[in-house]
Coordinates of C-alpha atoms and ligand atoms in Angstrom, one line a residue:
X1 CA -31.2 7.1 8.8
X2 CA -29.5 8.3 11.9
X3 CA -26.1 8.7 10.6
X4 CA -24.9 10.8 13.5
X5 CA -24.8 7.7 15.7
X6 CA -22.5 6.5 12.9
X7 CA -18.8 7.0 12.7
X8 CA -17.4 9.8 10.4
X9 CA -14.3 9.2 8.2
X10 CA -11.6 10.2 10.8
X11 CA -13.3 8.3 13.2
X12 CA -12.3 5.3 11.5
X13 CA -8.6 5.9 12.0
X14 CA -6.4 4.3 14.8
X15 CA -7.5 8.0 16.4
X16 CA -10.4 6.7 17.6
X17 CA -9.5 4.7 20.6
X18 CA -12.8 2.6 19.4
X19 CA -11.8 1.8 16.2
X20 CA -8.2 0.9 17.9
X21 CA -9.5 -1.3 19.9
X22 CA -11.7 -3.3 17.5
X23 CA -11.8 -1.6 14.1
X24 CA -14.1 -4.6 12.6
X25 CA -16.7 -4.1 15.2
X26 CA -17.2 -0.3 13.8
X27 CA -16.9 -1.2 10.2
X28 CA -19.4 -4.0 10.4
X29 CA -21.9 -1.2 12.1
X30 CA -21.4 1.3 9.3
X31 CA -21.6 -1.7 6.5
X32 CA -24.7 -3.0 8.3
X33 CA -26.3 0.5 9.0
X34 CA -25.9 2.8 6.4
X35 CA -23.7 1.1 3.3
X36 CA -23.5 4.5 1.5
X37 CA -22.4 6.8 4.4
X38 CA -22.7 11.0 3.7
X39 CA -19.7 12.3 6.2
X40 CA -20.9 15.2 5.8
X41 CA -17.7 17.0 7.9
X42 CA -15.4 15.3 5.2
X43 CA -17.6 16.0 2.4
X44 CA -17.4 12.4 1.0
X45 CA -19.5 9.4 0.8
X46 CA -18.5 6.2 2.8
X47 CA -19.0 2.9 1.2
X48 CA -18.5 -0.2 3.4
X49 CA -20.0 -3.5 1.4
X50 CA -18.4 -5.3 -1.3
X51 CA -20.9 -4.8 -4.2
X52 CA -20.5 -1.0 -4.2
X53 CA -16.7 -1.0 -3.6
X54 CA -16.2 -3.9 -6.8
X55 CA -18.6 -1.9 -8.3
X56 CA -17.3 1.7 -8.4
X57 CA -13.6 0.2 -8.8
X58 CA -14.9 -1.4 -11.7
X59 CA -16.4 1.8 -13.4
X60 CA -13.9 3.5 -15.7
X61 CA -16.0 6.5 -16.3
X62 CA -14.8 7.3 -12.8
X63 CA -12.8 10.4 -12.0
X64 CA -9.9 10.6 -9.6
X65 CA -8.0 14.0 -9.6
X66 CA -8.8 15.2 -6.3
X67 CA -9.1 18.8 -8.4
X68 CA -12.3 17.0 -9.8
X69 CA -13.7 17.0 -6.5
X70 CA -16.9 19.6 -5.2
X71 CA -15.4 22.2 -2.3
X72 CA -17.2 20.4 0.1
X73 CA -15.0 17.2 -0.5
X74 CA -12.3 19.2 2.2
X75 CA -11.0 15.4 2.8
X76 CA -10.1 14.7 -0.8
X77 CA -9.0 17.8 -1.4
X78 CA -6.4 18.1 1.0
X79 CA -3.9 16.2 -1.8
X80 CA -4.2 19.9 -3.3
X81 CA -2.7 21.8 0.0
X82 CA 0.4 23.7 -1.0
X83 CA 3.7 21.7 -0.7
X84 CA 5.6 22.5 2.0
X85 CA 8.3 25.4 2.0
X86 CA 11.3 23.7 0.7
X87 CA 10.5 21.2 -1.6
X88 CA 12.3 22.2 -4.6
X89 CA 10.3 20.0 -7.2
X90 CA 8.8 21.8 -9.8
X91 CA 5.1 22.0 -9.5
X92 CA 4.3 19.3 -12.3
X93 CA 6.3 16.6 -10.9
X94 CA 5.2 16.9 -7.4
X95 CA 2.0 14.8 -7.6
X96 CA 1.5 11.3 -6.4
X97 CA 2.5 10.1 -9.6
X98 CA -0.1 7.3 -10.9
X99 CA -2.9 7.4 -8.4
X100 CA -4.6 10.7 -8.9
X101 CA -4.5 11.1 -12.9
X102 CA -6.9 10.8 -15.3
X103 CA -7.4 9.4 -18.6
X104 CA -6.5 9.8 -21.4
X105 CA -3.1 11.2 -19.7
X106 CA -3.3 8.3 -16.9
X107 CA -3.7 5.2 -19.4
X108 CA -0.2 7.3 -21.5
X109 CA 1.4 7.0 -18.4
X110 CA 0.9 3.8 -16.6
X111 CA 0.9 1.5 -19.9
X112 CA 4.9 2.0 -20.4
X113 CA 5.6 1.9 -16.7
X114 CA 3.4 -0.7 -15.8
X115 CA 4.8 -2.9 -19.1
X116 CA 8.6 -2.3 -18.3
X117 CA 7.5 -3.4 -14.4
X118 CA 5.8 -6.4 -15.3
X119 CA 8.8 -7.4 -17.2
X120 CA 11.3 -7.1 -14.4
X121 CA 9.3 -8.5 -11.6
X122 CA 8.9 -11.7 -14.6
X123 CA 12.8 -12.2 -13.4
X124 CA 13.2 -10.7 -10.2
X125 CA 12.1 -13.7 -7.9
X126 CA 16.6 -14.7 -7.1
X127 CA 17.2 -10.9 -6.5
X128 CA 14.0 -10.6 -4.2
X129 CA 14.9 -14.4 -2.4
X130 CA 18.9 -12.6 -1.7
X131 CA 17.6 -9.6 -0.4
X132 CA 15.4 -11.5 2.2
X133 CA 18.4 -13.7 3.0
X134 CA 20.5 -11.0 3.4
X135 CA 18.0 -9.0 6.4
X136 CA 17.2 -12.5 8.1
X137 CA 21.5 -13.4 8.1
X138 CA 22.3 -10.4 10.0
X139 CA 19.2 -11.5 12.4
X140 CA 19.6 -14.9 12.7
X141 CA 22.5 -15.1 15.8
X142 CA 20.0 -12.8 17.8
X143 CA 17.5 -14.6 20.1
X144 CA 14.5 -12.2 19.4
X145 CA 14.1 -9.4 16.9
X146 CA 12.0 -6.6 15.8
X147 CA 10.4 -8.5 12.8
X148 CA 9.1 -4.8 11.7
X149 CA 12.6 -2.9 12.4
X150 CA 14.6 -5.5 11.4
X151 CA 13.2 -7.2 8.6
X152 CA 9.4 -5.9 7.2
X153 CA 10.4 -2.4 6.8
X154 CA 13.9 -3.4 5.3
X155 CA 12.9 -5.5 2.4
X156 CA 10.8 -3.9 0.2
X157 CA 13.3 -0.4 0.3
X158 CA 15.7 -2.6 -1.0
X159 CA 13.9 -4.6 -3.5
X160 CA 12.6 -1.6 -5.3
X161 CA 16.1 -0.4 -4.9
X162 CA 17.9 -3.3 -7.1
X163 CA 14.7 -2.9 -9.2
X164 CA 14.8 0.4 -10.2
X165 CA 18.7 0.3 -10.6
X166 CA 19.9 2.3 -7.6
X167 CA 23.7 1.6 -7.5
X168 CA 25.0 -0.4 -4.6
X169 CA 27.1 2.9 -3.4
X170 CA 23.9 4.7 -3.0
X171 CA 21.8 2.1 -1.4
X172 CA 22.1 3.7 2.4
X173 CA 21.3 7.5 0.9
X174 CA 18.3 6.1 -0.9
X175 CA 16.8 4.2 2.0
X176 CA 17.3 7.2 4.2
X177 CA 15.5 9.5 1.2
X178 CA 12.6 7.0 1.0
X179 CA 11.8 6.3 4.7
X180 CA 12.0 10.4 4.6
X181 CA 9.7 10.6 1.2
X182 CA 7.5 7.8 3.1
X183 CA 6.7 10.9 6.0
X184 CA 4.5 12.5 3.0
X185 CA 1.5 10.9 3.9
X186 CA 1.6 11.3 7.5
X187 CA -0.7 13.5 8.8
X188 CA 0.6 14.7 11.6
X189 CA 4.6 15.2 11.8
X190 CA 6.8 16.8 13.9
X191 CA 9.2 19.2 12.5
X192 CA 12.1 16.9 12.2
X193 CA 10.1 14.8 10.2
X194 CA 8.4 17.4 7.7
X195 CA 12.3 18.0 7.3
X196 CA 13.1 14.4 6.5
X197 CA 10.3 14.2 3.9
X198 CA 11.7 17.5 1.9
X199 CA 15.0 16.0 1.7
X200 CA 13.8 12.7 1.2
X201 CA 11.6 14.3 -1.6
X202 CA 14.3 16.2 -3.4
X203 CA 16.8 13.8 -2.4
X204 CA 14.6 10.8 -4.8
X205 CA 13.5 13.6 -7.6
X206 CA 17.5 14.9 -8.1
X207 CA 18.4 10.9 -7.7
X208 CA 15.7 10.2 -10.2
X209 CA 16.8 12.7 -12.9
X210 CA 20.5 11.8 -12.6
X211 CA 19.5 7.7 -12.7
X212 CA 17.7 8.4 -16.3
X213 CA 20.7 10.4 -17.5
X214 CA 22.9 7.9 -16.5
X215 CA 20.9 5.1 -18.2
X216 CA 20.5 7.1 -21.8
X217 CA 24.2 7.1 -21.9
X218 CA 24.9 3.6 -20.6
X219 CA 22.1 1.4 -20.0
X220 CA 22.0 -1.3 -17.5
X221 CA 19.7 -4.4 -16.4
X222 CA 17.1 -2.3 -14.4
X223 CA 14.0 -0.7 -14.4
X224 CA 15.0 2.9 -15.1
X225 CA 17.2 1.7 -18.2
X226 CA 14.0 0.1 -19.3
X227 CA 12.0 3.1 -19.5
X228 CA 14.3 5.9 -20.8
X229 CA 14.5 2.7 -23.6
X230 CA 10.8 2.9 -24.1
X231 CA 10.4 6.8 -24.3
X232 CA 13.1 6.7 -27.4
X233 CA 11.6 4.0 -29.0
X234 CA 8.2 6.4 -28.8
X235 CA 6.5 5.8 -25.7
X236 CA 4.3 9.4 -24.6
X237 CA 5.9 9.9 -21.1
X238 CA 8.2 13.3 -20.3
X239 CA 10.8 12.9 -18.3
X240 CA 8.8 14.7 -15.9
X241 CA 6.4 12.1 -15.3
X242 CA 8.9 9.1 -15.7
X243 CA 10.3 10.7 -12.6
X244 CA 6.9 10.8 -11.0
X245 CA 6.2 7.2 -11.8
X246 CA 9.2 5.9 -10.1
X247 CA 9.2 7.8 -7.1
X248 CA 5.0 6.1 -7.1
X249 CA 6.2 2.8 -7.3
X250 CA 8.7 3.6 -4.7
X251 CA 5.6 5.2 -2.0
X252 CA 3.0 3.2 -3.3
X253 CA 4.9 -0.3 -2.5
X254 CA 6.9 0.4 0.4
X255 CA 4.9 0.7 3.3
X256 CA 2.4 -0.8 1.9
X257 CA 4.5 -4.4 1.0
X258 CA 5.8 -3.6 4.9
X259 CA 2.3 -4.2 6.4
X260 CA 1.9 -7.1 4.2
X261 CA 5.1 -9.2 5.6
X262 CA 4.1 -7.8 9.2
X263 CA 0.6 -8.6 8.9
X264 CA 1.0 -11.9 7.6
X265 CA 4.1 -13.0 9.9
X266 CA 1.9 -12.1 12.8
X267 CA -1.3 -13.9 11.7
X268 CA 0.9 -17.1 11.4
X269 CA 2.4 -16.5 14.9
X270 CA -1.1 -16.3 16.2
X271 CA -2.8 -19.3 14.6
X272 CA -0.8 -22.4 14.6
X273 CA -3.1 -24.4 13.1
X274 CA -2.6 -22.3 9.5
X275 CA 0.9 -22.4 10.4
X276 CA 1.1 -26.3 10.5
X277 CA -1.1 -26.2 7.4
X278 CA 1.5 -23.5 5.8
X279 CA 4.9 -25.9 6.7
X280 CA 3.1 -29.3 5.8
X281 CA 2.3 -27.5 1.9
X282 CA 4.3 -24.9 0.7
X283 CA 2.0 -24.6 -2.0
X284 CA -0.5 -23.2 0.6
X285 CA 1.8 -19.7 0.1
X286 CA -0.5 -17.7 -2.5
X287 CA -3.6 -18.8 -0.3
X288 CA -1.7 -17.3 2.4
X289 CA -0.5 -14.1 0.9
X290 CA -4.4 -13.3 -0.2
X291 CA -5.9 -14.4 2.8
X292 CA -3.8 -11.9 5.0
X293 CA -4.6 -9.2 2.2
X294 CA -8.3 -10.2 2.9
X295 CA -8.5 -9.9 6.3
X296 CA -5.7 -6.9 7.6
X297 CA -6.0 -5.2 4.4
X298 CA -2.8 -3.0 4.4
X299 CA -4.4 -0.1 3.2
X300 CA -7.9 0.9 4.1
X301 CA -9.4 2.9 1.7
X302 CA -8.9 4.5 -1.6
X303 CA -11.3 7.1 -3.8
X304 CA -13.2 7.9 -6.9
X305 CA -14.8 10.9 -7.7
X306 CA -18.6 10.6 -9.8
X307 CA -18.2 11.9 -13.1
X308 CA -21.7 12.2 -13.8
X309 CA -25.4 12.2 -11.2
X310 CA -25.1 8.3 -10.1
X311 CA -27.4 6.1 -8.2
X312 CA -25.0 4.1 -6.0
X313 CA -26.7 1.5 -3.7
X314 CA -30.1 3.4 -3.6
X315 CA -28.1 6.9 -3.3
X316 CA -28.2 9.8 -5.0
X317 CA -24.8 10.5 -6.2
X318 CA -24.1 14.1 -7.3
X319 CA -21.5 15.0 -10.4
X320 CA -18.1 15.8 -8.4
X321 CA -18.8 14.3 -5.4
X322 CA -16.4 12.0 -3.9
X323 CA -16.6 8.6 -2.8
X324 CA -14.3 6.6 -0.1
X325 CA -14.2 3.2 -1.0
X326 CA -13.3 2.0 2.5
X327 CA -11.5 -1.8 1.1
X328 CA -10.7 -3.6 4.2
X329 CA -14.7 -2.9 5.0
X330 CA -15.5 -4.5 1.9
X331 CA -13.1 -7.5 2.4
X332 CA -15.2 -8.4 5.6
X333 CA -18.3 -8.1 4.2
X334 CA -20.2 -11.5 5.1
X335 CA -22.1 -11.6 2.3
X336 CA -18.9 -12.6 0.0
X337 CA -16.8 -13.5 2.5
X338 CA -18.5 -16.1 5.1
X339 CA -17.3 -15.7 9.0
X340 CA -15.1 -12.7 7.7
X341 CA -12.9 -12.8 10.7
X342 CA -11.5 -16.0 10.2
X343 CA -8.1 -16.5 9.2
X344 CA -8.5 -19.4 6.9
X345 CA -5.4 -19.7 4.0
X346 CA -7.5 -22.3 1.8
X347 CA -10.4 -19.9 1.5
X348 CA -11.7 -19.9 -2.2
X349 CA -14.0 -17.1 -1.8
X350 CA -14.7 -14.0 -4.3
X351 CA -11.4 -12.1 -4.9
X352 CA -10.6 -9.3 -2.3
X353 CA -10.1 -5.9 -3.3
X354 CA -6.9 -5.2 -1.5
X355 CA -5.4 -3.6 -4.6
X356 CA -8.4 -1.8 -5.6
X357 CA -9.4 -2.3 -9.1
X358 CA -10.1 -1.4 -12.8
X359 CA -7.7 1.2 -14.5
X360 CA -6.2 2.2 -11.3
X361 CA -5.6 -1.2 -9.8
X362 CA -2.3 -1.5 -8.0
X363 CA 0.4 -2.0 -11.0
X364 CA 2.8 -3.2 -8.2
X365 CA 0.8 -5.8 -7.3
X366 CA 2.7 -8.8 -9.0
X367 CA 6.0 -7.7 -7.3
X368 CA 3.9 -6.8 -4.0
X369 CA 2.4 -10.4 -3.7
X370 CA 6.2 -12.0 -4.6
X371 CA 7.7 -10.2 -2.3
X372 CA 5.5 -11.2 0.7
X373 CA 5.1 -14.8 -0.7
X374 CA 9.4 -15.1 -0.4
X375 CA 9.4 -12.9 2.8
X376 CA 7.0 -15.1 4.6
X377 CA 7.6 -18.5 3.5
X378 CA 11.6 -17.6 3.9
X379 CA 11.1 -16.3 7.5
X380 CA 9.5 -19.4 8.7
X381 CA 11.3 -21.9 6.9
X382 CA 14.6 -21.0 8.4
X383 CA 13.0 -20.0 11.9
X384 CA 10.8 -22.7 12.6
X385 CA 10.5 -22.0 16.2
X386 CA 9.7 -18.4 15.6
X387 CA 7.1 -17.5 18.2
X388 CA 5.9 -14.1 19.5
X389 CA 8.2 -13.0 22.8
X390 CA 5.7 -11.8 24.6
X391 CA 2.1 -13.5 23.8
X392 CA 0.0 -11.9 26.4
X393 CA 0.8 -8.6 25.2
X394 CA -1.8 -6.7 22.5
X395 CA -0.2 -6.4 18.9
X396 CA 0.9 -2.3 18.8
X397 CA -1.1 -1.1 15.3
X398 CA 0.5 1.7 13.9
X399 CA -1.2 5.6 14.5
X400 CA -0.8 5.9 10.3
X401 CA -4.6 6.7 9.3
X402 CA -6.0 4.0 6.6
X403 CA -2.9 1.6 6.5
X404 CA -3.0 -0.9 8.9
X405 CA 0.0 -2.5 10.2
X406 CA 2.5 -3.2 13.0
X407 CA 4.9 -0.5 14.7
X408 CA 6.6 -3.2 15.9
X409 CA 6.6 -6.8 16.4
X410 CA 9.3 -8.9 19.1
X411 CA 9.7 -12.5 17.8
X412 CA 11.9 -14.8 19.5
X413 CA 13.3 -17.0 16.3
X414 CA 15.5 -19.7 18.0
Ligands
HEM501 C1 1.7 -5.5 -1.3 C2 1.0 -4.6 -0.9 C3 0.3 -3.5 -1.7 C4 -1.0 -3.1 -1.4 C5 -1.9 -3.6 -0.4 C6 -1.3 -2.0 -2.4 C7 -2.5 -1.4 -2.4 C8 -2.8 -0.4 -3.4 C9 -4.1 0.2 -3.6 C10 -5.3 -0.1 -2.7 C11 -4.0 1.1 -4.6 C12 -5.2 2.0 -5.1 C13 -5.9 1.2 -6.2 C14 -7.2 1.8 -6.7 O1 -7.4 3.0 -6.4 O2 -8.0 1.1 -7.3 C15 -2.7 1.0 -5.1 C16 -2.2 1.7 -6.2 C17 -0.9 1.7 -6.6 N1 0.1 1.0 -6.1 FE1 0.0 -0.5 -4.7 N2 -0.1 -1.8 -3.1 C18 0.8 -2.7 -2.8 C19 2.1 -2.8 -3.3 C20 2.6 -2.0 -4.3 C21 3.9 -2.1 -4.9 C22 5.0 -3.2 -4.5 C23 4.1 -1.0 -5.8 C24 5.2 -0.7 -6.7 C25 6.2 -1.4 -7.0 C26 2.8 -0.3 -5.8 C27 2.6 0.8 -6.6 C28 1.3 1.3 -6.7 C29 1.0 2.4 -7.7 C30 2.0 3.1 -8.6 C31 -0.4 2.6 -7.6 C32 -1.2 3.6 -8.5 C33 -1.8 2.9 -9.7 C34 -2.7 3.7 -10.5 O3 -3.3 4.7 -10.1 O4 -2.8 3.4 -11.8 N3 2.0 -0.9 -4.9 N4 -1.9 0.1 -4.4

């Protein structure tokens, strides 16, 4: 197959003015082309259509420790570059928590986190609707705003805030620690901003530690108390990795909840008709929530690593190579999802795989989809002649390789 016509990994990154432009249009190629794509530079397999990407996802024989990975997988095994001077973690919590363990030790970790979570978000829908209120009060005298600055980025920081338990007298230090612990996975910082992400780093592991003291000796109604409750009553997770877990949850579903409310906001902005269909049935909010994860998946791709010689899609898989499941390919695959660019909020197609899937589905993905349900039905209930300030302009994607979503976004709201 002529796979040097074809795009490589980093080609498919807002890098590539191409992509930029119209990232479906190169997506669709690669899908169409070559389904199981050797980037050989990267040193991992590309897979764009659905069946693979449900496939693999669905395979718990998979590995995912990037440490797992053959040399030749440079791209995922970058995650095992040293930390950057400064970072005064100690070596075993510094990992990225859930996402690149393995079982057993994986399953140990995530079943007490991902049980005391599910609990919380069970009763968090009041706290999530007054923290939306709040952002959209202090906006709502303006005539325009910066939905992303002033709203998108600002809720979920503060929902996983009141979550975890973060006291009200720390809220402005933690927000500035996570936008800071947020820089981690961006590839190419400046120096201020490598410094933000070590303080924001050390600033959320001291925070951490402190929080689960303070719990053991009086507990409270939040998440951390929760968990330091579960490790007495027996639960297998160190302190170590309790600390790890909730500075995941904290990366894993703030950008990432972000892009959803930005995504979805703007996608209403630019088709009225879903809009009108949105206002006349409120029920119409779930459709919405999973059609705008369908079709600007906020993050691109995510990765598995073949534990054993595998045939995928008519390719020969080695043992300890590694495979980009690229997910916002697979969500436009026409094959499950019929005229894939069409924003349609009644769609009933197959499920998308916006959170991944099998054992290392997105655990936040119950508080990820309430949050953007209340964020977006909130925003246009109370604005209901939001409309985009300046319609003839292009929407500005972020540079961020593999998430997609808005730098910024001016809405007029009155
Ligand atoms: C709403 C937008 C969100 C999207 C699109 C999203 C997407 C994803 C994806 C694609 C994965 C990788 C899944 C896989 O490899 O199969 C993941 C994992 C994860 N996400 Fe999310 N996420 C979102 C929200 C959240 C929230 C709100 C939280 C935390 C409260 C969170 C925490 C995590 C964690 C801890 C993992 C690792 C799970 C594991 O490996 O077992 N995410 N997410």
């Amino acid at each position: 197959m002529a796979e040097d016509k074809l795009p490589g990994v980093m080609e498919l990154t807002p890098l590539n003015p191409a992509f930029n432009d119209d990232p479906y249009a190169l997506l669709d190629k690669l899908r169409s082309t070559d389904p199981v794509h050797r980037d050989t530079a990267a040193g991992v397999f590309v897979l764009t259509r659905y069946e693979e990407v449900r496939g693999i996802l669905s395979d718990t024989t998979m590995w995912r420790h990037p440490e797992r990975a053959e040399e030749a997988a440079v791209l995922s095994r970058q995650m095992l570059n040293p930390a950057p001077p400064g970072l005064n973690i100690p070596k075993e919590e510094r990992g990225a928590g859930l996402l690149f363990m393995d079982e057993p030790d994986h399953m140990r970790v995530r079943t007490p986190i991902a049980k005391a979570l599910y609990k919380r978000v069970a009763k968090s829908r009041p706290m999530v609707q007054q923290v939306v209120d709040e952002w959209l009060d202090k906006a709502k005298a303006r005539p325009t705003i910066d939905l992303m600055a002033d709203f998108a980025f600002r809720v979920p920081i503060d929902v996983i805030a009141h979550t975890l338990g973060v006291d009200k007298a720390n809220f402005a230090q933690f927000r500035e620690w996570s936008e800071g612990a947020i820089l981690g996975i961006y590839p190419f910082r400046s120096e201020a901003e490598t410094q933000a992400y070590i303080d924001g780093r050390n600033g959320l592991w001291r925070y951490t530690h402190e929080l689960m003291d303070a719990r053991r000796k009086k507990p409270a109604d939040d998440l951390v108390s929760d968990m330091v409750a579960l490790q007495a009553e027996g639960a297998e997770i160190s302190d170590a990795e309790l600390s790890m877990g909730l500075v995941g949850l904290l990366v894993g579903g703030n950008l990432t909840t972000t892009d959803l409310i930005g995504n979805a906001i703007w996608l209403l902005l630019t088709h009225p008709e879903q809009r009108a269909k949105l206002v006349a049935d409120p029920s119409l909010i779930g459709g919405t929530v999973e059609e705008a994860l369908r079709l600007e998946s906020p993050v691109d791709i995510t990765s598995r690593i073949a534990p054993r010689e595998m045939n995928v899609g008519g390719c020969p898989v080695h043992t300890s190579q590694s495979l980009l499941l690229h997910l916002r390919a697979a969500n436009h695959d026409p094959k499950v999802f019929p005229d894939p660019r069409r924003f349609d909020i009644t769609r009933k197609d197959a499920p998308h795989v916006a959170f991944g899937g099998g054992l290392h589905a997105c655990v936040g993905a119950p508080l990820g989809r309430m949050m953007g349900q209340v964020a977006i039905w909130t925003f246009f209930n109370r604005f209901p002649n939001a409309r985009l300030a300046y319609p003839n302009e292009e929407p500005q994607w972020s540079a961020l390789p593999f998430f997609r979503g808005l730098k910024t976004l001016t809405v007029a709201i009155q």
